[in-house]
Amino acid sequence: MSEGTMQRQAQREERDQRAKRRNRVLVCAAAVPVMLVAAGCSSDSGSGDSTDKAAKAAASASAKPSPTVQAAAYGKLPEPCKVLSKKTLEDLVPKGKSGKEGKSDDISTRGSCSWNSLDNNGVKGSQFRWLNVSMLRFESDVTRGPADKLAQEHFEKQVQEAQAVEGAKSVKTEPVTGTGDQATAVHYDLKKKEGTFKQQTVVARVENVVVTLDYYGAGLAGDKTPSGSDMLKDAKKAAKEAVGAVSEANGEGGGKAGGAPSASASKPASKAPSKEASEKPSKGASATPSKKPASKS
């Protein structure tokens, strides 16, 4: 092979090598954008995952149930002036007039009725009697608590108020069995210029309703003072009847009047005042009349 031929062959091989190197550079250059695009897609995919996770977390948080409280057992009250039978009224307020219903802006929440009588015995004087039944029903509230708990707090407050009447003498407190979920009787003497009044207060709770019965009497114009023990017995009987009327109004057939207490029942309030309920009753909370006897009109 001549020297010229060998030189031309070497030049061709050198051009071929340079062409191969250029092709490799172009291939690599073309691969770089593809890799960048792939990386970008991968990054976007990760961002989407994060967004999805955040959305799922928010949805999970919003799906959590709101705070709840057990619904009230009783949803209504009986007619206040019909909670006691005709016979009971004849025994407690003989020759009494028809009941006087108290004002209420929500009869499903509170109600009361009062009766009074003056049995005139001529020159021997007369016997005065006054009877009042009040009822207060509580609704469950997420912030304040279940209805029966609110009723129990009011029950305790009513007992404390009955124990703390100004001028009361010989105050005695005792539990009352067979009447609702819990019941307490407070009785005492209250001397007035007309005579000595015998006061009986029975406070009872049945589920989310508190029944307060006040019954007092006196012998006026020289008539003898009535028996406190007899009046207390009559008051307990009437309170049991009123509690039964509440249960019947709510479709329980009066079972709570003398049946087993509910799970929320607690021991009757003692004479020593307990911590006063921090929660005040809602609208219409105070349906209890004044514990001070009214003088003869």
PDB file of C-alpha atoms in Angstrom:
ATOM      1  CA  MET A   1       0.000   0.000   0.000  1.00  0.00           C
ATOM      2  CA  SER A   2       1.337   3.387  -1.001  1.00  0.00           C
ATOM      3  CA  GLU A   3       2.021   6.085   1.524  1.00  0.00           C
ATOM      4  CA  GLY A   4      -0.758   8.288   0.071  1.00  0.00           C
ATOM      5  CA  THR A   5      -3.296   5.540   0.381  1.00  0.00           C
ATOM      6  CA  MET A   6      -2.378   4.897   4.029  1.00  0.00           C
ATOM      7  CA  GLN A   7      -2.637   8.589   4.795  1.00  0.00           C
ATOM      8  CA  ARG A   8      -6.133   8.839   3.316  1.00  0.00           C
ATOM      9  CA  GLN A   9      -7.293   5.783   5.261  1.00  0.00           C
ATOM     10  CA  ALA A  10      -6.020   7.303   8.512  1.00  0.00           C
ATOM     11  CA  GLN A  11      -7.875  10.541   7.784  1.00  0.00           C
ATOM     12  CA  ARG A  12     -11.124   8.637   7.142  1.00  0.00           C
ATOM     13  CA  GLU A  13     -10.791   6.746  10.449  1.00  0.00           C
ATOM     14  CA  GLU A  14     -10.159  10.014  12.281  1.00  0.00           C
ATOM     15  CA  ARG A  15     -13.312  11.559  10.725  1.00  0.00           C
ATOM     16  CA  ASP A  16     -15.319   8.500  11.712  1.00  0.00           C
ATOM     17  CA  GLN A  17     -14.118   8.773  15.337  1.00  0.00           C
ATOM     18  CA  ARG A  18     -15.010  12.491  15.464  1.00  0.00           C
ATOM     19  CA  ALA A  19     -18.497  11.733  14.062  1.00  0.00           C
ATOM     20  CA  LYS A  20     -19.101   9.057  16.715  1.00  0.00           C
ATOM     21  CA  ARG A  21     -18.075  11.467  19.491  1.00  0.00           C
ATOM     22  CA  ARG A  22     -20.477  14.149  18.156  1.00  0.00           C
ATOM     23  CA  ASN A  23     -23.332  11.629  18.065  1.00  0.00           C
ATOM     24  CA  ARG A  24     -22.679  10.639  21.682  1.00  0.00           C
ATOM     25  CA  VAL A  25     -22.721  14.296  22.779  1.00  0.00           C
ATOM     26  CA  LEU A  26     -26.002  14.919  20.946  1.00  0.00           C
ATOM     27  CA  VAL A  27     -27.622  11.845  22.502  1.00  0.00           C
ATOM     28  CA  CYS A  28     -26.553  12.917  25.980  1.00  0.00           C
ATOM     29  CA  ALA A  29     -27.745  16.481  25.371  1.00  0.00           C
ATOM     30  CA  ALA A  30     -31.133  15.195  24.240  1.00  0.00           C
ATOM     31  CA  ALA A  31     -31.396  12.955  27.337  1.00  0.00           C
ATOM     32  CA  VAL A  32     -30.920  15.805  29.801  1.00  0.00           C
ATOM     33  CA  PRO A  33     -34.316  17.557  29.142  1.00  0.00           C
ATOM     34  CA  VAL A  34     -36.066  14.197  29.322  1.00  0.00           C
ATOM     35  CA  MET A  35     -34.554  13.553  32.734  1.00  0.00           C
ATOM     36  CA  LEU A  36     -35.506  17.045  33.876  1.00  0.00           C
ATOM     37  CA  VAL A  37     -39.080  16.529  32.713  1.00  0.00           C
ATOM     38  CA  ALA A  38     -39.212  13.177  34.494  1.00  0.00           C
ATOM     39  CA  ALA A  39     -37.871  14.737  37.658  1.00  0.00           C
ATOM     40  CA  GLY A  40     -40.447  17.521  37.353  1.00  0.00           C
ATOM     41  CA  CYS A  41     -43.255  15.012  36.962  1.00  0.00           C
ATOM     42  CA  SER A  42     -41.988  13.099  39.961  1.00  0.00           C
ATOM     43  CA  SER A  43     -41.919  16.307  42.008  1.00  0.00           C
ATOM     44  CA  ASP A  44     -45.448  17.229  40.936  1.00  0.00           C
ATOM     45  CA  SER A  45     -46.649  13.790  41.860  1.00  0.00           C
ATOM     46  CA  GLY A  46     -45.231  14.213  45.367  1.00  0.00           C
ATOM     47  CA  SER A  47     -46.917  17.603  45.755  1.00  0.00           C
ATOM     48  CA  GLY A  48     -50.213  16.091  44.691  1.00  0.00           C
ATOM     49  CA  ASP A  49     -49.826  13.337  47.260  1.00  0.00           C
ATOM     50  CA  SER A  50     -49.234  15.928  49.986  1.00  0.00           C
ATOM     51  CA  THR A  51     -52.305  17.869  48.905  1.00  0.00           C
ATOM     52  CA  ASP A  52     -54.379  14.702  48.904  1.00  0.00           C
ATOM     53  CA  LYS A  53     -53.157  13.778  52.379  1.00  0.00           C
ATOM     54  CA  ALA A  54     -53.974  17.259  53.697  1.00  0.00           C
ATOM     55  CA  ALA A  55     -57.437  17.083  52.160  1.00  0.00           C
ATOM     56  CA  LYS A  56     -58.027  13.652  53.662  1.00  0.00           C
ATOM     57  CA  ALA A  57     -56.862  14.867  57.086  1.00  0.00           C
ATOM     58  CA  ALA A  58     -59.212  17.859  56.909  1.00  0.00           C
ATOM     59  CA  ALA A  59     -62.086  15.634  55.856  1.00  0.00           C
ATOM     60  CA  SER A  60     -61.318  13.250  58.702  1.00  0.00           C
ATOM     61  CA  ALA A  61     -61.270  16.108  61.200  1.00  0.00           C
ATOM     62  CA  SER A  62     -64.591  17.466  59.957  1.00  0.00           C
ATOM     63  CA  ALA A  63     -66.098  13.993  60.085  1.00  0.00           C
ATOM     64  CA  LYS A  64     -65.495  13.697  63.849  1.00  0.00           C
ATOM     65  CA  PRO A  65     -68.850  13.737  65.727  1.00  0.00           C
ATOM     66  CA  SER A  66     -69.841  16.840  67.682  1.00  0.00           C
ATOM     67  CA  PRO A  67     -70.109  16.550  71.486  1.00  0.00           C
ATOM     68  CA  THR A  68     -73.363  14.902  72.531  1.00  0.00           C
ATOM     69  CA  VAL A  69     -75.318  14.479  75.763  1.00  0.00           C
ATOM     70  CA  GLN A  70     -77.968  11.965  76.735  1.00  0.00           C
ATOM     71  CA  ALA A  71     -81.459  13.156  75.831  1.00  0.00           C
ATOM     72  CA  ALA A  72     -83.942  14.033  78.579  1.00  0.00           C
ATOM     73  CA  ALA A  73     -86.171  11.145  79.641  1.00  0.00           C
ATOM     74  CA  TYR A  74     -89.328  13.224  80.073  1.00  0.00           C
ATOM     75  CA  GLY A  75     -90.483  15.713  77.459  1.00  0.00           C
ATOM     76  CA  LYS A  76     -93.611  17.220  79.022  1.00  0.00           C
ATOM     77  CA  LEU A  77     -95.493  18.010  82.208  1.00  0.00           C
ATOM     78  CA  PRO A  78     -99.078  17.221  83.239  1.00  0.00           C
ATOM     79  CA  GLU A  79    -101.634  19.967  83.789  1.00  0.00           C
ATOM     80  CA  PRO A  80    -100.632  21.428  87.178  1.00  0.00           C
ATOM     81  CA  CYS A  81    -104.145  21.643  88.637  1.00  0.00           C
ATOM     82  CA  LYS A  82    -104.878  18.022  87.707  1.00  0.00           C
ATOM     83  CA  VAL A  83    -101.927  16.269  89.343  1.00  0.00           C
ATOM     84  CA  LEU A  84    -103.926  15.602  92.529  1.00  0.00           C
ATOM     85  CA  SER A  85    -107.156  13.651  92.797  1.00  0.00           C
ATOM     86  CA  LYS A  86    -110.383  15.158  94.079  1.00  0.00           C
ATOM     87  CA  LYS A  87    -110.206  12.986  97.193  1.00  0.00           C
ATOM     88  CA  THR A  88    -106.665  14.102  98.004  1.00  0.00           C
ATOM     89  CA  LEU A  89    -107.688  17.743  97.678  1.00  0.00           C
ATOM     90  CA  GLU A  90    -110.694  17.165  99.931  1.00  0.00           C
ATOM     91  CA  ASP A  91    -108.388  15.676 102.567  1.00  0.00           C
ATOM     92  CA  LEU A  92    -105.704  18.372 102.406  1.00  0.00           C
ATOM     93  CA  VAL A  93    -107.764  21.483 101.672  1.00  0.00           C
ATOM     94  CA  PRO A  94    -111.309  20.715 102.857  1.00  0.00           C
ATOM     95  CA  LYS A  95    -113.911  23.180 101.605  1.00  0.00           C
ATOM     96  CA  GLY A  96    -111.227  24.613  99.392  1.00  0.00           C
ATOM     97  CA  LYS A  97    -111.802  26.437  96.130  1.00  0.00           C
ATOM     98  CA  SER A  98    -110.664  25.160  92.761  1.00  0.00           C
ATOM     99  CA  GLY A  99    -106.958  25.360  92.103  1.00  0.00           C
ATOM    100  CA  LYS A 100    -105.271  28.510  90.839  1.00  0.00           C
ATOM    101  CA  GLU A 101    -102.730  27.801  88.120  1.00  0.00           C
ATOM    102  CA  GLY A 102     -99.510  29.787  88.223  1.00  0.00           C
ATOM    103  CA  LYS A 103     -98.289  31.765  85.236  1.00  0.00           C
ATOM    104  CA  SER A 104     -95.803  30.050  82.922  1.00  0.00           C
ATOM    105  CA  ASP A 105     -94.285  31.112  79.612  1.00  0.00           C
ATOM    106  CA  ASP A 106     -93.635  27.451  78.751  1.00  0.00           C
ATOM    107  CA  ILE A 107     -96.062  24.907  80.175  1.00  0.00           C
ATOM    108  CA  SER A 108     -93.902  22.012  78.962  1.00  0.00           C
ATOM    109  CA  THR A 109     -91.049  23.243  81.155  1.00  0.00           C
ATOM    110  CA  ARG A 110     -92.679  24.560  84.313  1.00  0.00           C
ATOM    111  CA  GLY A 111     -96.059  24.663  85.960  1.00  0.00           C
ATOM    112  CA  SER A 112     -97.692  25.161  89.338  1.00  0.00           C
ATOM    113  CA  CYS A 113    -101.075  25.180  91.019  1.00  0.00           C
ATOM    114  CA  SER A 114    -102.220  26.255  94.490  1.00  0.00           C
ATOM    115  CA  TRP A 115    -105.271  25.633  96.637  1.00  0.00           C
ATOM    116  CA  ASN A 116    -106.398  27.086  99.979  1.00  0.00           C
ATOM    117  CA  SER A 117    -109.268  26.618 102.353  1.00  0.00           C
ATOM    118  CA  LEU A 118    -110.698  28.151 105.509  1.00  0.00           C
ATOM    119  CA  ASP A 119    -112.840  25.762 107.526  1.00  0.00           C
ATOM    120  CA  ASN A 120    -114.816  28.019 109.864  1.00  0.00           C
ATOM    121  CA  ASN A 121    -115.778  26.482 113.180  1.00  0.00           C
ATOM    122  CA  GLY A 122    -117.740  29.450 114.490  1.00  0.00           C
ATOM    123  CA  VAL A 123    -116.761  30.724 117.913  1.00  0.00           C
ATOM    124  CA  LYS A 124    -114.089  28.020 118.142  1.00  0.00           C
ATOM    125  CA  GLY A 125    -112.128  29.633 115.339  1.00  0.00           C
ATOM    126  CA  SER A 126    -111.151  28.158 112.006  1.00  0.00           C
ATOM    127  CA  GLN A 127    -108.642  25.907 110.309  1.00  0.00           C
ATOM    128  CA  PHE A 128    -106.564  27.398 107.507  1.00  0.00           C
ATOM    129  CA  ARG A 129    -104.811  25.261 104.870  1.00  0.00           C
ATOM    130  CA  TRP A 130    -102.644  26.164 101.888  1.00  0.00           C
ATOM    131  CA  LEU A 131    -101.264  23.732  99.308  1.00  0.00           C
ATOM    132  CA  ASN A 132     -99.019  24.328  96.303  1.00  0.00           C
ATOM    133  CA  VAL A 133     -97.496  21.944  93.781  1.00  0.00           C
ATOM    134  CA  SER A 134     -94.807  23.173  91.399  1.00  0.00           C
ATOM    135  CA  MET A 135     -93.004  21.251  88.670  1.00  0.00           C
ATOM    136  CA  LEU A 136     -89.848  22.085  86.793  1.00  0.00           C
ATOM    137  CA  ARG A 137     -88.570  20.056  83.840  1.00  0.00           C
ATOM    138  CA  PHE A 138     -84.983  20.228  82.576  1.00  0.00           C
ATOM    139  CA  GLU A 139     -83.593  19.657  79.087  1.00  0.00           C
ATOM    140  CA  SER A 140     -80.159  18.170  78.401  1.00  0.00           C
ATOM    141  CA  ASP A 141     -77.531  20.678  77.337  1.00  0.00           C
ATOM    142  CA  VAL A 142     -74.102  20.006  75.820  1.00  0.00           C
ATOM    143  CA  THR A 143     -72.419  22.669  77.958  1.00  0.00           C
ATOM    144  CA  ARG A 144     -74.401  22.240  81.187  1.00  0.00           C
ATOM    145  CA  GLY A 145     -74.857  18.476  81.196  1.00  0.00           C
ATOM    146  CA  PRO A 146     -77.606  15.826  81.067  1.00  0.00           C
ATOM    147  CA  ALA A 147     -81.128  16.752  82.131  1.00  0.00           C
ATOM    148  CA  ASP A 148     -81.326  14.400  85.115  1.00  0.00           C
ATOM    149  CA  LYS A 149     -78.089  15.851  86.525  1.00  0.00           C
ATOM    150  CA  LEU A 150     -79.449  19.387  86.214  1.00  0.00           C
ATOM    151  CA  ALA A 151     -82.667  18.243  87.886  1.00  0.00           C
ATOM    152  CA  GLN A 152     -80.731  16.679  90.754  1.00  0.00           C
ATOM    153  CA  GLU A 153     -78.826  19.926  91.318  1.00  0.00           C
ATOM    154  CA  HIS A 154     -82.116  21.835  91.476  1.00  0.00           C
ATOM    155  CA  PHE A 155     -83.555  19.202  93.789  1.00  0.00           C
ATOM    156  CA  GLU A 156     -80.706  19.776  96.245  1.00  0.00           C
ATOM    157  CA  LYS A 157     -81.119  23.536  95.989  1.00  0.00           C
ATOM    158  CA  GLN A 158     -84.834  23.297  96.756  1.00  0.00           C
ATOM    159  CA  VAL A 159     -84.149  21.224  99.856  1.00  0.00           C
ATOM    160  CA  GLN A 160     -81.558  23.733 101.055  1.00  0.00           C
ATOM    161  CA  GLU A 161     -83.984  26.615 100.590  1.00  0.00           C
ATOM    162  CA  ALA A 162     -86.679  24.801 102.547  1.00  0.00           C
ATOM    163  CA  GLN A 163     -84.215  24.231 105.401  1.00  0.00           C
ATOM    164  CA  ALA A 164     -83.191  27.877 105.503  1.00  0.00           C
ATOM    165  CA  VAL A 165     -86.567  29.654 105.807  1.00  0.00           C
ATOM    166  CA  GLU A 166     -86.264  32.688 108.057  1.00  0.00           C
ATOM    167  CA  GLY A 167     -87.994  32.288 111.403  1.00  0.00           C
ATOM    168  CA  ALA A 168     -88.445  28.518 111.085  1.00  0.00           C
ATOM    169  CA  LYS A 169     -88.392  26.593 114.373  1.00  0.00           C
ATOM    170  CA  SER A 170     -87.611  22.928 114.993  1.00  0.00           C
ATOM    171  CA  VAL A 171     -86.523  22.268 111.409  1.00  0.00           C
ATOM    172  CA  LYS A 172     -86.370  18.571 110.606  1.00  0.00           C
ATOM    173  CA  THR A 173     -85.343  16.804 107.400  1.00  0.00           C
ATOM    174  CA  GLU A 174     -86.032  13.207 106.449  1.00  0.00           C
ATOM    175  CA  PRO A 175     -85.873  11.027 103.329  1.00  0.00           C
ATOM    176  CA  VAL A 176     -89.081   9.982 101.605  1.00  0.00           C
ATOM    177  CA  THR A 177     -89.121   6.525 100.066  1.00  0.00           C
ATOM    178  CA  GLY A 178     -91.175   5.233  97.167  1.00  0.00           C
ATOM    179  CA  THR A 179     -91.537   8.648  95.531  1.00  0.00           C
ATOM    180  CA  GLY A 180     -89.708   9.075  92.241  1.00  0.00           C
ATOM    181  CA  ASP A 181     -85.948   8.654  92.064  1.00  0.00           C
ATOM    182  CA  GLN A 182     -85.280  10.650  95.227  1.00  0.00           C
ATOM    183  CA  ALA A 183     -87.381  12.666  97.667  1.00  0.00           C
ATOM    184  CA  THR A 184     -86.830  14.611 100.869  1.00  0.00           C
ATOM    185  CA  ALA A 185     -89.271  16.153 103.344  1.00  0.00           C
ATOM    186  CA  VAL A 186     -88.517  19.263 105.383  1.00  0.00           C
ATOM    187  CA  HIS A 187     -90.939  20.300 108.141  1.00  0.00           C
ATOM    188  CA  TYR A 188     -90.921  22.994 110.811  1.00  0.00           C
ATOM    189  CA  ASP A 189     -93.036  25.445 112.810  1.00  0.00           C
ATOM    190  CA  LEU A 190     -93.447  29.081 111.951  1.00  0.00           C
ATOM    191  CA  LYS A 191     -95.019  31.377 114.515  1.00  0.00           C
ATOM    192  CA  LYS A 192     -97.094  34.298 113.243  1.00  0.00           C
ATOM    193  CA  LYS A 193     -99.404  36.697 115.022  1.00  0.00           C
ATOM    194  CA  GLU A 194    -102.367  34.688 113.694  1.00  0.00           C
ATOM    195  CA  GLY A 195    -101.050  31.465 115.229  1.00  0.00           C
ATOM    196  CA  THR A 196     -98.478  28.707 114.807  1.00  0.00           C
ATOM    197  CA  PHE A 197     -98.214  27.460 111.243  1.00  0.00           C
ATOM    198  CA  LYS A 198     -97.130  23.893 110.536  1.00  0.00           C
ATOM    199  CA  GLN A 199     -95.080  23.834 107.334  1.00  0.00           C
ATOM    200  CA  GLN A 200     -94.348  20.730 105.264  1.00  0.00           C
ATOM    201  CA  THR A 201     -92.230  20.779 102.111  1.00  0.00           C
ATOM    202  CA  VAL A 202     -91.623  17.646 100.061  1.00  0.00           C
ATOM    203  CA  VAL A 203     -89.125  17.882  97.205  1.00  0.00           C
ATOM    204  CA  ALA A 204     -88.994  14.967  94.770  1.00  0.00           C
ATOM    205  CA  ARG A 205     -87.131  14.230  91.553  1.00  0.00           C
ATOM    206  CA  VAL A 206     -88.303  11.815  88.892  1.00  0.00           C
ATOM    207  CA  GLU A 207     -85.877  11.597  85.961  1.00  0.00           C
ATOM    208  CA  ASN A 208     -85.421  15.181  84.716  1.00  0.00           C
ATOM    209  CA  VAL A 209     -88.402  16.693  86.570  1.00  0.00           C
ATOM    210  CA  VAL A 210     -88.412  18.201  90.065  1.00  0.00           C
ATOM    211  CA  VAL A 211     -91.705  18.346  91.975  1.00  0.00           C
ATOM    212  CA  THR A 212     -91.949  20.617  95.024  1.00  0.00           C
ATOM    213  CA  LEU A 213     -95.004  20.371  97.240  1.00  0.00           C
ATOM    214  CA  ASP A 214     -95.638  22.926  99.989  1.00  0.00           C
ATOM    215  CA  TYR A 215     -98.389  22.342 102.511  1.00  0.00           C
ATOM    216  CA  TYR A 216     -99.041  24.328 105.648  1.00  0.00           C
ATOM    217  CA  GLY A 217    -101.861  25.033 108.019  1.00  0.00           C
ATOM    218  CA  ALA A 218    -102.788  26.735 111.251  1.00  0.00           C
ATOM    219  CA  GLY A 219    -105.586  27.023 113.757  1.00  0.00           C
ATOM    220  CA  LEU A 220    -106.847  30.606 113.662  1.00  0.00           C
ATOM    221  CA  ALA A 221    -108.966  32.700 116.024  1.00  0.00           C
ATOM    222  CA  GLY A 222    -108.464  30.316 118.923  1.00  0.00           C
ATOM    223  CA  ASP A 223    -108.807  27.010 117.087  1.00  0.00           C
ATOM    224  CA  LYS A 224    -106.238  24.332 117.927  1.00  0.00           C
ATOM    225  CA  THR A 225    -102.941  24.007 116.064  1.00  0.00           C
ATOM    226  CA  PRO A 226    -103.094  21.147 113.529  1.00  0.00           C
ATOM    227  CA  SER A 227    -100.993  18.027 113.974  1.00  0.00           C
ATOM    228  CA  GLY A 228     -97.679  18.377 112.205  1.00  0.00           C
ATOM    229  CA  SER A 229     -97.256  14.617 111.855  1.00  0.00           C
ATOM    230  CA  ASP A 230    -100.685  14.260 110.230  1.00  0.00           C
ATOM    231  CA  MET A 231     -99.945  17.089 107.820  1.00  0.00           C
ATOM    232  CA  LEU A 232     -96.582  15.574 106.940  1.00  0.00           C
ATOM    233  CA  LYS A 233     -98.219  12.250 106.205  1.00  0.00           C
ATOM    234  CA  ASP A 234    -100.737  13.958 103.914  1.00  0.00           C
ATOM    235  CA  ALA A 235     -97.982  15.964 102.194  1.00  0.00           C
ATOM    236  CA  LYS A 236     -95.958  12.825 101.433  1.00  0.00           C
ATOM    237  CA  LYS A 237     -99.030  11.118  99.996  1.00  0.00           C
ATOM    238  CA  ALA A 238     -99.817  14.110  97.784  1.00  0.00           C
ATOM    239  CA  ALA A 239     -96.213  14.396  96.592  1.00  0.00           C
ATOM    240  CA  LYS A 240     -96.185  10.747  95.575  1.00  0.00           C
ATOM    241  CA  GLU A 241     -99.410  11.296  93.647  1.00  0.00           C
ATOM    242  CA  ALA A 242     -97.987  14.344  91.855  1.00  0.00           C
ATOM    243  CA  VAL A 243     -94.847  12.437  90.865  1.00  0.00           C
ATOM    244  CA  GLY A 244     -97.039   9.648  89.515  1.00  0.00           C
ATOM    245  CA  ALA A 245     -98.918  12.183  87.394  1.00  0.00           C
ATOM    246  CA  VAL A 246     -95.626  13.337  85.850  1.00  0.00           C
ATOM    247  CA  SER A 247     -94.703   9.773  84.919  1.00  0.00           C
ATOM    248  CA  GLU A 248     -98.171   9.088  83.516  1.00  0.00           C
ATOM    249  CA  ALA A 249     -97.997  12.218  81.361  1.00  0.00           C
ATOM    250  CA  ASN A 250     -94.860  10.773  79.785  1.00  0.00           C
ATOM    251  CA  GLY A 251     -96.325   7.349  79.155  1.00  0.00           C
ATOM    252  CA  GLU A 252     -94.864   5.475  82.134  1.00  0.00           C
ATOM    253  CA  GLY A 253     -98.121   4.730  83.906  1.00  0.00           C
ATOM    254  CA  GLY A 254     -96.952   6.340  87.117  1.00  0.00           C
ATOM    255  CA  GLY A 255     -94.342   3.613  87.576  1.00  0.00           C
ATOM    256  CA  LYS A 256     -91.773   6.035  88.947  1.00  0.00           C
ATOM    257  CA  ALA A 257     -94.090   7.053  91.744  1.00  0.00           C
ATOM    258  CA  GLY A 258     -93.342   3.895  93.662  1.00  0.00           C
ATOM    259  CA  GLY A 259     -91.061   1.866  91.420  1.00  0.00           C
ATOM    260  CA  ALA A 260     -87.327   1.278  91.470  1.00  0.00           C
ATOM    261  CA  PRO A 261     -85.180   4.404  91.146  1.00  0.00           C
ATOM    262  CA  SER A 262     -83.412   5.086  87.872  1.00  0.00           C
ATOM    263  CA  ALA A 263     -79.650   4.722  87.493  1.00  0.00           C
ATOM    264  CA  SER A 264     -79.202   8.439  88.150  1.00  0.00           C
ATOM    265  CA  ALA A 265     -80.836   8.293  91.581  1.00  0.00           C
ATOM    266  CA  SER A 266     -78.731   9.357  94.538  1.00  0.00           C
ATOM    267  CA  LYS A 267     -79.122   9.528  98.287  1.00  0.00           C
ATOM    268  CA  PRO A 268     -81.680  12.038  99.573  1.00  0.00           C
ATOM    269  CA  ALA A 269     -80.314  15.409 100.564  1.00  0.00           C
ATOM    270  CA  SER A 270     -79.374  15.709 104.224  1.00  0.00           C
ATOM    271  CA  LYS A 271     -80.099  18.595 106.537  1.00  0.00           C
ATOM    272  CA  ALA A 272     -76.553  19.906 106.170  1.00  0.00           C
ATOM    273  CA  PRO A 273     -76.565  22.038 103.021  1.00  0.00           C
ATOM    274  CA  SER A 274     -74.448  20.643 100.233  1.00  0.00           C
ATOM    275  CA  LYS A 275     -72.595  22.747  97.713  1.00  0.00           C
ATOM    276  CA  GLU A 276     -75.228  24.753  95.894  1.00  0.00           C
ATOM    277  CA  ALA A 277     -75.659  23.871  92.256  1.00  0.00           C
ATOM    278  CA  SER A 278     -73.490  26.109  90.111  1.00  0.00           C
ATOM    279  CA  GLU A 279     -75.819  25.808  87.163  1.00  0.00           C
ATOM    280  CA  LYS A 280     -78.967  27.841  87.377  1.00  0.00           C
ATOM    281  CA  PRO A 281     -82.090  26.432  85.730  1.00  0.00           C
ATOM    282  CA  SER A 282     -82.936  27.613  82.290  1.00  0.00           C
ATOM    283  CA  LYS A 283     -85.966  29.674  81.375  1.00  0.00           C
ATOM    284  CA  GLY A 284     -88.736  29.273  83.929  1.00  0.00           C
ATOM    285  CA  ALA A 285     -86.354  27.765  86.480  1.00  0.00           C
ATOM    286  CA  SER A 286     -88.036  29.141  89.596  1.00  0.00           C
ATOM    287  CA  ALA A 287     -91.515  27.739  89.918  1.00  0.00           C
ATOM    288  CA  THR A 288     -91.411  27.417  93.720  1.00  0.00           C
ATOM    289  CA  PRO A 289     -93.683  29.664  95.784  1.00  0.00           C
ATOM    290  CA  SER A 290     -92.523  31.513  98.857  1.00  0.00           C
ATOM    291  CA  LYS A 291     -92.077  29.202 101.791  1.00  0.00           C
ATOM    292  CA  LYS A 292     -93.506  31.815 104.194  1.00  0.00           C
ATOM    293  CA  PRO A 293     -97.173  31.151 105.033  1.00  0.00           C
ATOM    294  CA  ALA A 294     -99.647  33.804 104.073  1.00  0.00           C
ATOM    295  CA  SER A 295    -101.677  35.309 106.855  1.00  0.00           C
ATOM    296  CA  LYS A 296    -105.432  35.111 107.018  1.00  0.00           C
ATOM    297  CA  SER A 297    -107.031  37.456 104.512  1.00  0.00           C
TER     298      SER A 297
END
